[in-house]
XYZ file of C-alpha atoms in Angstrom:
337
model
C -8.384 4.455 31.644
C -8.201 2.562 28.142
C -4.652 3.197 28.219
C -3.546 1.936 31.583
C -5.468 -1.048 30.505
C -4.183 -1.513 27.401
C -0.399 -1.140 28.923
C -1.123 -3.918 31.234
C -2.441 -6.561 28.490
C 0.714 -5.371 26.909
C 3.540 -6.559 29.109
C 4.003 -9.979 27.996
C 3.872 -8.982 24.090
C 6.231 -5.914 24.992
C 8.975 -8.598 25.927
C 8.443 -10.233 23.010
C 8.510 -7.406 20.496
C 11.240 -4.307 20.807
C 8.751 -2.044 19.430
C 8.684 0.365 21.806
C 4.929 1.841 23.316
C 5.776 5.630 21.713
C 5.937 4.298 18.652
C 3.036 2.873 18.333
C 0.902 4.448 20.511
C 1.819 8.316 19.942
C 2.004 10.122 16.276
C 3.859 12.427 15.612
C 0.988 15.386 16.050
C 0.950 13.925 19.754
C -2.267 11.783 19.406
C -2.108 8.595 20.810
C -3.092 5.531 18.051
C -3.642 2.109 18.185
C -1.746 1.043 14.852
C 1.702 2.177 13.519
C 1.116 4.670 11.169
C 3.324 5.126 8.506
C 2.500 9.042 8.054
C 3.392 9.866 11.695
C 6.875 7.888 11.410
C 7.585 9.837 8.243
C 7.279 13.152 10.082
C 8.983 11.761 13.196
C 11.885 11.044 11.132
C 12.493 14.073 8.816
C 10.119 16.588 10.902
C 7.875 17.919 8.431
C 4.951 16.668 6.138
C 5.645 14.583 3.058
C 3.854 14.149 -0.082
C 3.679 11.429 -2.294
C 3.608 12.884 -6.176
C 2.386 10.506 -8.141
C 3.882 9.885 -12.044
C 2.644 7.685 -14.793
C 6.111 7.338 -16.505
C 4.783 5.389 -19.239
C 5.636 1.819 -17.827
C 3.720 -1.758 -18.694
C 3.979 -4.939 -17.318
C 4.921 -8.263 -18.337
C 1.521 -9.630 -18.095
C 0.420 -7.516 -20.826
C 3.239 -7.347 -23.457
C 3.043 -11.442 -23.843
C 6.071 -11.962 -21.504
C 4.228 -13.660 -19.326
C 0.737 -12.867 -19.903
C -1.967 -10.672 -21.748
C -4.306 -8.346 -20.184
C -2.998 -7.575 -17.442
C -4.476 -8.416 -13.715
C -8.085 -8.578 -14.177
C -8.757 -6.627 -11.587
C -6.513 -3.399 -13.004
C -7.606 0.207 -14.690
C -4.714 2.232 -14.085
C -7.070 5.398 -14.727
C -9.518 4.659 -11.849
C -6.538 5.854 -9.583
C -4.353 7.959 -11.604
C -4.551 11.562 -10.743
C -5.955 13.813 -13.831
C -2.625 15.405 -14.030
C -0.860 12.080 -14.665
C -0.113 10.793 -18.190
C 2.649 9.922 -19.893
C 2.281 11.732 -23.008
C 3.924 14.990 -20.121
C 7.695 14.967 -18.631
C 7.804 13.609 -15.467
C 9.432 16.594 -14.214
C 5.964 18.295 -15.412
C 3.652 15.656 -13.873
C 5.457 16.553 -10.691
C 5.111 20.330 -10.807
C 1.512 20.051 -11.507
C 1.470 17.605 -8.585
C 2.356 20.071 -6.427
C -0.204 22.053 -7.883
C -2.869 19.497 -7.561
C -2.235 18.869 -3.604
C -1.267 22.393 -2.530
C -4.928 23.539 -1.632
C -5.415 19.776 0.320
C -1.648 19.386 2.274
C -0.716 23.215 2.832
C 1.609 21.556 5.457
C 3.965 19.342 2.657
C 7.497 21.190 3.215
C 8.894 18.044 0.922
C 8.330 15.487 -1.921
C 8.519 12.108 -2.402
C 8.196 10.839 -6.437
C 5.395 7.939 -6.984
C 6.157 6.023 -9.774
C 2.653 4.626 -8.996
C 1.157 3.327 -12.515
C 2.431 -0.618 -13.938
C 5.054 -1.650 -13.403
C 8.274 0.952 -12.705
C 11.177 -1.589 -12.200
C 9.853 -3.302 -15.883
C 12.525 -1.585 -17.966
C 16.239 -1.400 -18.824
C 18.486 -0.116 -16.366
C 19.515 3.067 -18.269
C 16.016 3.856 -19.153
C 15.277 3.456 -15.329
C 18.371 5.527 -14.212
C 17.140 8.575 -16.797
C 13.344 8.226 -15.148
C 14.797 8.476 -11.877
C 17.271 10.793 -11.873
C 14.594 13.051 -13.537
C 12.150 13.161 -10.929
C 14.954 13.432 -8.220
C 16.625 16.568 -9.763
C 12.598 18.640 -9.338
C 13.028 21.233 -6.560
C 11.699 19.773 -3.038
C 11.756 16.050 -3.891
C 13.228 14.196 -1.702
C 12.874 10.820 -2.801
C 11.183 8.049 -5.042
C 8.604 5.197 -4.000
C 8.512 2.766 -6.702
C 5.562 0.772 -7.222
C 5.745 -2.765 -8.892
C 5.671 -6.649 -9.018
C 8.021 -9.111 -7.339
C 8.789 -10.714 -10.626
C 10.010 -7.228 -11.841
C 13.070 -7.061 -9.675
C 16.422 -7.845 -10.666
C 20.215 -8.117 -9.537
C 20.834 -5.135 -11.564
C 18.054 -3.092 -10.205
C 18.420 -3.778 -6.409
C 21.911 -3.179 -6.861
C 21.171 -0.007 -8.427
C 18.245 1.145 -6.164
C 20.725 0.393 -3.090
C 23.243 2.362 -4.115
C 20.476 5.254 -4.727
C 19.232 4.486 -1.058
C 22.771 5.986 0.408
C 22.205 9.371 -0.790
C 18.004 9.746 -0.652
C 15.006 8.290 0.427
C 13.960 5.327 -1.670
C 11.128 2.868 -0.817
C 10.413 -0.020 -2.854
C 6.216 -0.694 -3.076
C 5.643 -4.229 -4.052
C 2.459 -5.720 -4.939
C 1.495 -8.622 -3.289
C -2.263 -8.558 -3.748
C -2.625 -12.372 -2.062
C -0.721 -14.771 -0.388
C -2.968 -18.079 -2.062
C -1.282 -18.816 -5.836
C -4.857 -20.004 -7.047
C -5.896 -16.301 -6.552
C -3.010 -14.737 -8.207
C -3.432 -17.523 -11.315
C -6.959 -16.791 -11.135
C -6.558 -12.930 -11.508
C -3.599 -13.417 -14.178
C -0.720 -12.319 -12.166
C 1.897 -14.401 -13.684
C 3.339 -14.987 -10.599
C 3.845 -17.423 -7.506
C 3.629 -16.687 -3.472
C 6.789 -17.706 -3.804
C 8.371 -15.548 -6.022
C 7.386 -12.518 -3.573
C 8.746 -13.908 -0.882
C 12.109 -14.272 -3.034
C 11.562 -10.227 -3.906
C 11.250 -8.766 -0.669
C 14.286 -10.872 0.829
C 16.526 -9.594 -2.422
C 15.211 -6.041 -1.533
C 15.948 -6.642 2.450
C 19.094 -7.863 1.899
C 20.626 -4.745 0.572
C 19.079 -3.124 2.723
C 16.722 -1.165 0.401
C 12.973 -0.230 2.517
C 10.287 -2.249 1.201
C 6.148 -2.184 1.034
C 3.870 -4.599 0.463
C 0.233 -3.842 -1.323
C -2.669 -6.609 -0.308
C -6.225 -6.490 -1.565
C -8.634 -7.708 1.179
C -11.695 -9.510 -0.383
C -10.555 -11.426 -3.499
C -12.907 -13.977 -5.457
C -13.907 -16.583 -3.496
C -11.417 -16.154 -0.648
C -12.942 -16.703 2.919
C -12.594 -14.549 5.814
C -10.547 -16.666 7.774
C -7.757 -17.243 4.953
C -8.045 -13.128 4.459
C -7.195 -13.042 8.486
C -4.310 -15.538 7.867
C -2.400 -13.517 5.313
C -1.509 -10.752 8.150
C 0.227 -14.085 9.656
C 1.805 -14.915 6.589
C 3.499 -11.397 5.382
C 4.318 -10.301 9.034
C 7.250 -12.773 8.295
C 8.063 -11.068 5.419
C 11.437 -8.258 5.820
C 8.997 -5.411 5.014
C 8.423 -1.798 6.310
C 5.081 -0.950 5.255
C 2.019 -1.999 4.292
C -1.125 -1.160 2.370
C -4.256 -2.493 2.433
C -7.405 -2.012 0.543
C -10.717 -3.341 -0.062
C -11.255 -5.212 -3.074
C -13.362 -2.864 -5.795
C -14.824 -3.965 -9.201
C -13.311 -1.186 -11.666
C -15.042 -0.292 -15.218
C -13.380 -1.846 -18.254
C -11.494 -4.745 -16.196
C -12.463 -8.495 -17.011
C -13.174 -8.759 -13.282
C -15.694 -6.350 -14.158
C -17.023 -8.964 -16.679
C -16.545 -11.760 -14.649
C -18.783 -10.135 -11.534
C -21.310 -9.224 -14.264
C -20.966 -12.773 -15.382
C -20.755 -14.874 -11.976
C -21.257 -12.533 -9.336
C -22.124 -15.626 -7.018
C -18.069 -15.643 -7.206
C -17.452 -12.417 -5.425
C -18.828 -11.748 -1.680
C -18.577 -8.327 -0.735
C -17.939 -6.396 2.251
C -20.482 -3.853 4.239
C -18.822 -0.990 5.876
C -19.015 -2.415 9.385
C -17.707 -5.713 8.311
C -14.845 -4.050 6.251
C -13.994 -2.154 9.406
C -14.089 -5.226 11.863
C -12.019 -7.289 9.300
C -9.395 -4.659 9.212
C -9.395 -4.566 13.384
C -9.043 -8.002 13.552
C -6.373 -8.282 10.757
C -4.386 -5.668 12.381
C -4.857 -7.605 15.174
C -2.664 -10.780 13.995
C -0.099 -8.253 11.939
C 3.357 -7.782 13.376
C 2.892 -4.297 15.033
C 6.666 -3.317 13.452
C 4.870 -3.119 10.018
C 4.376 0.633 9.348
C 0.571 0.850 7.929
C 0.187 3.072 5.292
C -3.126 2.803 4.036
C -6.005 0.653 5.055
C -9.076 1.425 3.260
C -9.332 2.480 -0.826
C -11.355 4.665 -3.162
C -11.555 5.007 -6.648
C -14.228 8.228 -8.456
C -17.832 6.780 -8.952
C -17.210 6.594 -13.090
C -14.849 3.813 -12.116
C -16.920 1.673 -10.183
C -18.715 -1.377 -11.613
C -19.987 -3.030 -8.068
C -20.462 -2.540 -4.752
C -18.441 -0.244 -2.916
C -18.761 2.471 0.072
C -19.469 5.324 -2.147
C -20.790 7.956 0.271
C -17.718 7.623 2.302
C -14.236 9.053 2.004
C -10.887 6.937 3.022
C -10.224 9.245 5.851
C -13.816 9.216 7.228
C -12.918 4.976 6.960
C -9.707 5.378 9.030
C -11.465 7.480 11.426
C -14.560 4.915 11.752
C -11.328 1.940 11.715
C -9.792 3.775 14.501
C -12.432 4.353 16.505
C -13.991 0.159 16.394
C -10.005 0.058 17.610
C -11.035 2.172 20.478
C -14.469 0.471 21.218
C -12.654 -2.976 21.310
C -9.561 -1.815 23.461
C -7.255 -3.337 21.405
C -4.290 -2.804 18.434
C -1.819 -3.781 15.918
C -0.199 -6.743 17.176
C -2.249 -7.976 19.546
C -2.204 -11.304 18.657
C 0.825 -11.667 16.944
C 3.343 -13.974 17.961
C-alpha cells in the first residue's frame, strides 16, 4: 500500500526527472529503498560486492605545509578514521593486503577491490609521484579501481587529464570534499578555499568525464537548520555522482576541539531523532540522481571530544534513517525541482 501511494505522488516528478522507479526504489539484493544507494548501483553494475581499501599514502595538504594555510581544517584528525592497518611508514601494496585482511571476517561477500586513497589530500602531489602511487595500488591482485579523496583546490589540468585517461581502462571515482556550501564556514574552519572554487572542481572533473563525489558535514558552527536544508539545493546542481554525508563530530587533538571547549555556545548539536529527521528532509530537497553513499558517521570513542551517538553503529543509523523514510512515506527527491 505505501508503494502504490508513493507511485502516484510520483507521476508529476517522474516527468520531470529520467530517473527511472527501479533505480531508486529496488537494490540490487531486491529490497525496495527510498534513496539511491550507491552500494546497490555498484553491484548492479559489476554484479558482485565491492570493497573500498583504504591507504594512507603519506599525502598533506596545502593548508598545512604554509601554501595556503597552517593546521589544517580545524575540524581534522586523520587517525580518528584511519583504519589501524593504515600508515604510511608500509607500501601501499601492503596496506592493501592487510586490508583485505582487516574486512574479510566483516564483507565475506567482496569478490573485488576498489583502492581508497582516503587520508589528506591524494591529488596534492607531482604528477609522477601520483602516477607511481597509483599504478601501485592498481597492479594488487583483485583491485579494481581507485577512489581518490581530496580538495577542490587540489585539482589540476594535469591531473584530470591524467585521471581521465586512467578512467578508460578502470574504475576511477574522484571524492571531493566539500564540507559546506557558506565561504564564512569554510574561512572559519581554515579551508583555504571558496564555494566557488568547488564548483570550478567538479565541472573540470565532469567535463572529462571523470565520476565525481562530494563529502558534506551536516551541523557546522553556527550554521542553522534551514541553511543545512538548503545546501542539498545548492550541490544537486553540481555534475556529481555521489554523495556523502555525515554528522558533524568534535575529534580529540583538533582546534575545533579547543574551540567547543572554549565557546561551546558556538556549536548546537544534533540528538539522534533530529539527526535522522534532518537527513529525511535533506534527502528530501536532493536531486534523487545523486547516488548516496553514506549518510551518517562514526569515529572510536578515544576520538571523541563532544557529543556524539556513541551507543549506536552507522548501520543501525541507516536502518533507523530508512525506516523515519518509511513512517513519513516519502524519498530522495521529493521536493526537488
Amino acid at each position: 500500500m505505501i508503494l502504490k501511494n508513493i507511485k502516484g505522488n510520483m507521476q508529476n516528478n517522474i516527468r520531470q526527472h529520467p530517473l527511472e522507479l527501479a533505480e531508486l526504489w529496488i537494490g540490487s539484493s531486491g529490497q525496495r529503498r527510498r534513496f539511491n544507494a550507491y552500494s546497490d548501483y555498484l553491484k548492479s553494475v559489476y554484479g558482485y560486492r565491492i570493497q573500498k581499501l583504504s591507504i594512507d599514502a603519506g599525502f598533506t595538504c596545502p593548508n598545512r605545509d604554509g601554501t595556503c594555510g597552517r593546521g589544517g581544517c580545524t575540524f581534522c584528525n586523520n587517525d580518528a578514521f584511519n583504519p589501524s592497518y593504515c600508515t604510511p611508514q608500509k607500501t601501499i601494496r601492503l596496506q592493501l593486503e592487510e586490508g583485505k585482511i582487516f574486512h574479510a571476517w566483516r564483507y565475506r561477500k567482496a569478490a573485488r577491490y576498489v583502492a581508497y586513497f582516503q587520508a589528506y589530500s591524494n591529488t596534492y602531489a607531482p604528477l609522477l609521484e601520483l602516477k607511481k602511487r597509483y599504478e601501485e595500488a592498481l597492479q594488487v591482485e583483485g583491485v579494481v579501481g581507485l577512489t581518490i579523496g581530496t580538495r577542490p583546490d587540489c585539482l589540476n589540468e594535469e591531473n584530470l587529464d591524467y585521471l581521465a585517461e586512467l578512467s578508460q581502462t578502470y574504475f576511477v571515482h574522484l571524492e571531493i570534499g566539500i564540507e559546506s556550501c557558506y565561504d564564512r564556514t569554510l574561512q572559519r574552519v581554515n579551508r583555504g578555499h571558496d564555494y566557488a572554487c568547488t564548483e570550478r572542481a567538479f565541472e573540470a572533473a565532469f567535463k572529462r568525464g571523470i565520476k565525481t563525489g562530494g563529502h558534506l558535514i551536516l551541523g557546522m558552527p553556527q550554521e542553522s537548520r534551514e541553511e543545512q536544508l538548503a545546501e542539498a539545493t545548492i550541490i544537486s546542481s553540481l555534475p556529481m555522482q555521489t554523495l556523502k554525508l555525515h554528522q558533524l563530530q568534535i575529534i580529540t587533538d583538533t582546534h575545533m576541539a579547543q574551540e567547543y571547549k572554549n565557546t561551546p555556545s558556538d556549536f548546537s548539536f544534533y540528538t539522534l531523532e533530529e539527526y535522522i529527521d534532518l537527513v529525511v528532509d535533506f534527502l528530501e530537497k536532493l536531486s534523487p540522481n545523486i547516488k548516496i553513499d553514506r549518510l551518517t558517521g562514526e569515529v572510536p570513542p578515544r576520538f571523541q571530544a563532544g557529543p556524539c551517538f556513541k551507543e549506536w553503529r552507522t548501520d543501525q543509523i541507516l536502518g533507523f534513517i530508512e525506516k523515519r523514510l518509511e513512517q513519513r512515506n516519502t524519498y530522495q527527491g521529493r521536493y526537488y525541482s
